[in-house]
């Protein structure tokens, strides 16, 4: 069986085709980029998705060496996400006139990561621009053990970067500058199992205005952010007794974050996995694969979008 998956929760419109044996036949996407200096306007992103959808459909089928006739199932990203973008994805999915299944975006990040790394029952650290969550499976659902109380770690790095003159995305540039920096004190904000990043950005910017070298600030913001992420991930491991950690999301590209998690995992005798870059960001293949798992387990979903859907609201019947 072949499933075509559509990702359209935010700026990325992606289409992926997978087989029910977990082969990824194609994975194509197009990212909406707002005009310089602007944030994302959801309706503009949705327009972009609509415009690009037919082109990407053709491209994905061609790469997969399939026609629409070969596709038995269409999976769409149901939420969480920006309503206009989600609606565009669902409308496009409906046009294909196949059985439809809705997929939770965050769970899709976990499932594609498990498929590609071989992790079986991990604690997943999902750190992207907009999201920062520590997730794990218990009693029928993926539970969120900890998450950001304000903005995602990636967006926090981007915000800090923008203010000190680095272009978007600032994450990789901060990583490079951090290599030449030394530690300067910044707040460390973990409350229970939750994290908060925006106050740390403000503190770093105050130090910037007072003349602290940007290399030192880049080094320190990384050390603080990643220590916080590692601490909460470690506690989720301890709490659940799980023995695997899976890192995904755009910030997973960062070597220092990987290094810290690797050290922690080694000390706890847990295995550490990172997702290949192509599948760590938003992509259609992750929706297709998770849709396949859900469909094969007999799950059914409504043809609706759920912009505020939470990870732990979804019954996971395929595990
Ligand atoms: P989502 O909707 O899943 O939250 P997103 O677009 O917000 O997606 P991703 O595309 O997964 O996020 O990741 C982009 C983020 O990753 C940006 O904030 C970027 O700065 C950050 N990033 C990319 N490379 C690095 C790096 N080497 N170090 C730190 N951060 C990085
Ligand atoms: Fe995502």
Coordinates of C-alpha atoms and ligand atoms in Angstrom, one line a residue:
X1 CA 0.0 0.0 0.0
X2 CA 1.2 3.5 -0.8
X3 CA 0.3 6.6 1.2
X4 CA 0.7 10.2 0.2
X5 CA 1.2 12.6 3.1
X6 CA 0.6 16.3 3.2
X7 CA 2.4 18.6 5.7
X8 CA 0.9 22.1 6.0
X9 CA 0.9 23.2 9.6
X10 CA 3.0 26.3 9.2
X11 CA 5.5 27.6 6.6
X12 CA 6.3 24.3 5.0
X13 CA 4.1 22.6 2.4
X14 CA 5.4 19.1 1.9
X15 CA 4.3 16.0 0.1
X16 CA 5.8 12.6 0.8
X17 CA 5.0 9.1 -0.5
X18 CA 5.7 6.0 1.5
X19 CA 5.0 2.3 1.3
X20 CA 3.4 0.4 4.2
X21 CA 6.8 -1.3 4.7
X22 CA 8.3 2.1 5.6
X23 CA 10.1 2.8 2.3
X24 CA 10.2 6.5 1.6
X25 CA 9.6 6.9 -2.2
X26 CA 9.6 10.7 -2.3
X27 CA 9.7 13.7 0.0
X28 CA 9.4 17.1 -1.5
X29 CA 8.6 20.5 0.0
X30 CA 8.5 24.2 -0.4
X31 CA 8.9 26.7 2.4
X32 CA 7.0 30.0 2.4
X33 CA 9.4 32.8 3.2
X34 CA 7.8 36.1 4.3
X35 CA 9.2 39.4 2.9
X36 CA 12.4 40.6 4.6
X37 CA 11.9 41.7 8.1
X38 CA 8.3 40.4 8.4
X39 CA 6.9 37.5 10.4
X40 CA 4.7 34.8 8.9
X41 CA 1.2 36.0 8.0
X42 CA -0.8 32.8 8.1
X43 CA -3.1 33.7 5.1
X44 CA 0.0 34.5 2.9
X45 CA 1.6 31.1 3.9
X46 CA -1.7 29.4 3.0
X47 CA -1.7 31.1 -0.4
X48 CA 1.8 29.9 -1.1
X49 CA 0.8 26.4 -0.2
X50 CA -2.2 26.5 -2.5
X51 CA -0.1 27.8 -5.4
X52 CA 2.6 25.2 -5.0
X53 CA 0.4 22.2 -4.3
X54 CA -0.1 20.9 -7.9
X55 CA 3.6 21.3 -8.8
X56 CA 4.7 19.4 -5.7
X57 CA 2.1 16.7 -6.3
X58 CA 3.4 16.1 -9.8
X59 CA 7.0 16.2 -8.6
X60 CA 6.4 13.7 -5.7
X61 CA 4.6 11.2 -7.9
X62 CA 7.3 11.5 -10.6
X63 CA 10.1 10.9 -8.1
X64 CA 8.2 8.0 -6.5
X65 CA 7.6 6.6 -10.0
X66 CA 3.9 6.3 -9.2
X67 CA 0.6 7.7 -10.5
X68 CA -2.3 8.9 -8.5
X69 CA -3.9 5.5 -9.2
X70 CA -1.3 3.8 -7.1
X71 CA -2.1 5.9 -4.0
X72 CA -4.5 4.1 -1.7
X73 CA -4.5 6.5 1.3
X74 CA -4.0 10.3 1.7
X75 CA -2.8 11.6 5.1
X76 CA -3.0 15.2 6.1
X77 CA -1.6 17.2 9.0
X78 CA -4.5 17.8 11.3
X79 CA -2.8 20.0 13.8
X80 CA -1.4 21.8 15.8
X81 CA -0.8 24.6 13.4
X82 CA -2.0 27.8 11.7
X83 CA -5.7 27.5 10.7
X84 CA -5.4 28.8 7.1
X85 CA -2.5 26.6 6.4
X86 CA -4.2 23.5 7.9
X87 CA -7.3 24.2 5.8
X88 CA -5.4 24.5 2.6
X89 CA -3.8 21.1 3.3
X90 CA -7.1 19.5 4.1
X91 CA -8.8 21.0 1.0
X92 CA -6.0 19.7 -1.2
X93 CA -6.2 16.3 0.4
X94 CA -10.0 16.1 -0.3
X95 CA -9.4 16.9 -3.9
X96 CA -7.4 13.7 -4.4
X97 CA -10.6 11.7 -3.7
X98 CA -9.0 8.9 -1.6
X99 CA -9.6 7.6 1.9
X100 CA -8.3 10.3 4.2
X101 CA -6.6 10.2 7.6
X102 CA -5.6 13.1 9.9
X103 CA -2.2 13.1 11.6
X104 CA -0.9 15.0 14.6
X105 CA 2.2 16.9 13.5
X106 CA 4.3 16.3 16.7
X107 CA 3.6 12.6 16.7
X108 CA 4.6 12.5 13.0
X109 CA 8.0 13.9 14.0
X110 CA 8.4 11.1 16.4
X111 CA 7.2 8.3 14.2
X112 CA 9.4 9.2 11.2
X113 CA 12.3 9.5 13.6
X114 CA 11.7 6.0 15.0
X115 CA 11.4 4.6 11.5
X116 CA 14.7 6.1 10.3
X117 CA 16.8 5.5 13.4
X118 CA 15.4 2.2 14.7
X119 CA 14.6 3.6 18.1
X120 CA 11.8 1.6 19.7
X121 CA 10.4 3.4 22.7
X122 CA 12.3 6.6 23.2
X123 CA 12.0 9.8 25.1
X124 CA 11.9 12.3 22.2
X125 CA 13.3 15.8 22.4
X126 CA 11.6 17.8 19.7
X127 CA 13.3 21.1 19.4
X128 CA 12.4 23.2 16.3
X129 CA 11.7 26.9 15.7
X130 CA 8.2 27.0 17.1
X131 CA 8.2 23.9 19.3
X132 CA 10.1 22.5 22.3
X133 CA 8.7 19.4 23.8
X134 CA 9.9 16.3 25.7
X135 CA 7.6 13.4 24.7
X136 CA 7.3 9.7 25.5
X137 CA 4.8 7.0 25.0
X138 CA 2.9 5.7 28.1
X139 CA -0.5 4.1 28.4
X140 CA -1.9 4.5 24.9
X141 CA -0.7 8.0 24.2
X142 CA 2.3 10.1 23.6
X143 CA 2.6 12.2 26.7
X144 CA 4.3 15.5 27.0
X145 CA 6.7 15.4 30.0
X146 CA 7.9 18.9 29.6
X147 CA 7.6 21.8 27.2
X148 CA 8.4 25.5 26.7
X149 CA 6.1 27.8 28.6
X150 CA 6.8 30.6 26.0
X151 CA 8.6 30.3 22.7
X152 CA 10.4 27.4 21.1
X153 CA 14.2 27.2 21.6
X154 CA 14.8 27.8 17.9
X155 CA 12.7 30.9 17.8
X156 CA 14.5 32.2 20.9
X157 CA 17.9 31.7 19.2
X158 CA 16.5 33.4 16.1
X159 CA 15.2 36.3 18.1
X160 CA 18.5 36.8 20.0
X161 CA 20.4 36.5 16.7
X162 CA 18.2 39.1 14.9
X163 CA 18.8 41.7 17.7
X164 CA 22.6 41.2 17.5
X165 CA 22.6 41.5 13.7
X166 CA 22.6 37.8 12.5
X167 CA 20.4 36.9 9.6
X168 CA 17.7 34.2 9.8
X169 CA 18.0 31.4 10.7
X170 CA 20.4 32.5 13.4
X171 CA 20.8 29.0 15.0
X172 CA 23.8 27.9 12.8
X173 CA 25.5 31.3 13.1
X174 CA 25.2 31.3 16.8
X175 CA 26.7 27.8 16.8
X176 CA 29.7 29.0 14.8
X177 CA 30.3 32.2 17.0
X178 CA 30.0 30.1 20.2
X179 CA 33.2 28.3 19.3
X180 CA 35.1 31.4 20.0
X181 CA 33.3 32.4 23.2
X182 CA 33.6 31.9 26.9
X183 CA 31.0 31.7 29.7
X184 CA 29.2 34.7 30.9
X185 CA 26.4 34.3 33.4
X186 CA 22.7 34.1 32.2
X187 CA 19.6 32.9 34.0
X188 CA 18.7 29.2 33.9
X189 CA 14.9 28.7 33.8
X190 CA 13.5 25.2 34.4
X191 CA 10.2 25.1 36.4
X192 CA 9.2 21.6 37.3
X193 CA 9.6 19.9 33.9
X194 CA 8.8 23.0 31.8
X195 CA 11.2 25.5 30.3
X196 CA 11.2 29.1 29.5
X197 CA 13.5 30.8 27.0
X198 CA 12.4 34.4 26.4
X199 CA 13.7 35.8 29.7
X200 CA 17.1 34.4 28.9
X201 CA 17.1 36.2 25.6
X202 CA 16.2 39.5 27.3
X203 CA 19.0 39.0 29.8
X204 CA 21.5 38.2 27.0
X205 CA 20.4 41.3 25.0
X206 CA 20.9 43.5 28.1
X207 CA 24.4 42.2 28.4
X208 CA 24.9 42.8 24.7
X209 CA 23.9 46.4 25.1
X210 CA 26.5 46.7 28.0
X211 CA 29.2 45.5 25.7
X212 CA 29.6 41.8 26.4
X213 CA 31.2 40.2 23.3
X214 CA 28.7 38.4 21.0
X215 CA 30.9 35.3 21.0
X216 CA 30.6 35.0 24.7
X217 CA 26.8 35.5 24.6
X218 CA 26.4 32.9 21.8
X219 CA 28.5 30.4 23.8
X220 CA 26.5 31.1 27.0
X221 CA 23.1 31.1 25.5
X222 CA 23.8 27.7 23.9
X223 CA 25.2 26.3 27.2
X224 CA 22.2 27.4 29.2
X225 CA 19.5 26.4 26.6
X226 CA 21.0 23.0 26.0
X227 CA 21.7 22.3 29.7
X228 CA 18.1 23.0 30.4
X229 CA 16.9 20.7 27.6
X230 CA 19.3 18.0 28.7
X231 CA 18.2 18.2 32.3
X232 CA 14.5 17.8 31.5
X233 CA 15.2 15.0 29.0
X234 CA 17.2 13.2 31.7
X235 CA 14.4 13.5 34.2
X236 CA 11.9 12.2 31.7
X237 CA 14.2 9.2 31.2
X238 CA 14.5 8.6 35.0
X239 CA 10.8 9.0 35.5
X240 CA 9.8 6.6 32.8
X241 CA 12.7 4.1 33.0
X242 CA 13.1 4.3 29.2
X243 CA 16.5 3.6 27.7
X244 CA 16.5 5.6 24.5
X245 CA 16.7 9.3 23.6
X246 CA 15.7 10.6 20.2
X247 CA 16.5 14.2 19.1
X248 CA 14.6 15.8 16.3
X249 CA 13.5 19.3 15.0
X250 CA 15.6 21.9 13.3
X251 CA 17.8 22.6 16.4
X252 CA 18.9 18.9 16.3
X253 CA 21.5 20.1 13.7
X254 CA 23.4 21.6 16.6
X255 CA 26.6 19.7 17.5
X256 CA 26.9 21.0 21.0
X257 CA 23.3 20.0 21.9
X258 CA 24.0 16.5 20.5
X259 CA 27.2 16.3 22.5
X260 CA 25.5 17.2 25.8
X261 CA 22.7 14.7 25.2
X262 CA 25.3 12.0 24.2
X263 CA 27.2 12.5 27.5
X264 CA 24.0 12.3 29.5
X265 CA 22.9 9.2 27.7
X266 CA 26.2 7.5 28.2
X267 CA 26.2 8.1 31.9
X268 CA 22.7 6.6 32.1
X269 CA 23.5 3.8 29.7
X270 CA 20.8 4.9 27.3
X271 CA 21.0 4.9 23.6
X272 CA 21.1 8.2 21.7
X273 CA 19.6 8.8 18.2
X274 CA 19.5 11.8 16.0
X275 CA 17.3 12.1 12.9
X276 CA 18.8 12.9 9.5
X277 CA 18.5 16.5 8.7
X278 CA 16.0 16.1 5.8
X279 CA 13.5 14.5 8.1
X280 CA 14.2 16.5 11.3
X281 CA 12.3 19.6 9.9
X282 CA 8.7 19.6 8.7
X283 CA 8.1 17.1 5.9
X284 CA 5.4 15.2 4.1
X285 CA 6.9 11.8 4.5
X286 CA 6.4 11.9 8.3
X287 CA 2.7 12.6 7.7
X288 CA 2.4 9.8 5.2
X289 CA 4.2 7.3 7.5
X290 CA 2.2 8.1 10.6
X291 CA -1.0 8.1 8.5
X292 CA -0.1 4.6 7.3
X293 CA 0.5 3.4 10.9
X294 CA -2.8 4.8 12.1
X295 CA -4.8 3.5 9.1
X296 CA -3.4 0.0 9.4
X297 CA -4.3 -0.1 13.1
X298 CA -7.9 0.6 12.1
X299 CA -8.0 4.2 13.3
X300 CA -10.4 6.7 11.8
X301 CA -10.3 10.5 12.0
X302 CA -12.8 13.2 11.0
X303 CA -12.1 15.4 8.0
X304 CA -11.4 18.4 10.1
X305 CA -8.4 20.4 11.2
X306 CA -7.5 20.9 14.9
X307 CA -5.3 23.9 15.2
X308 CA -4.8 23.5 18.9
X309 CA -4.6 19.7 19.0
X310 CA -2.3 18.5 21.8
X311 CA 0.0 15.5 21.5
X312 CA -1.6 13.7 24.4
X313 CA -5.1 14.1 23.1
X314 CA -4.5 11.5 20.4
X315 CA -5.1 7.8 21.0
X316 CA -2.3 5.9 19.5
X317 CA -3.6 2.5 18.5
X318 CA -0.7 1.3 16.4
X319 CA 1.7 0.8 19.4
Ligands
LIG1 P1 8.1 23.6 13.4 O1 6.8 24.1 12.8 O2 8.2 22.2 13.4 O3 8.3 24.2 14.8 P2 10.2 25.3 12.4 O4 10.3 25.8 11.0 O5 9.7 26.3 13.4 O6 9.2 24.1 12.5 P3 12.5 23.8 12.0 O7 12.5 24.0 10.5 O8 12.4 22.4 12.5 O9 11.5 24.7 12.8 O10 13.9 24.4 12.6 C1 14.2 25.7 12.3 C2 15.0 26.2 13.6 O11 16.1 25.5 13.8 C3 15.4 27.7 13.5 O12 14.9 28.3 14.6 C4 16.9 27.6 13.4 O13 17.5 28.7 13.9 C5 17.2 26.4 14.1 N1 18.5 25.8 13.8 C6 18.9 25.3 12.6 N2 20.2 24.9 12.6 C7 20.6 25.1 13.9 C8 21.8 24.9 14.6 N3 22.9 24.4 14.0 N4 21.9 25.3 15.9 C9 20.8 25.8 16.5 N5 19.6 26.0 15.9 C10 19.5 25.7 14.6
LIG2 FE1 7.5 20.6 13.0

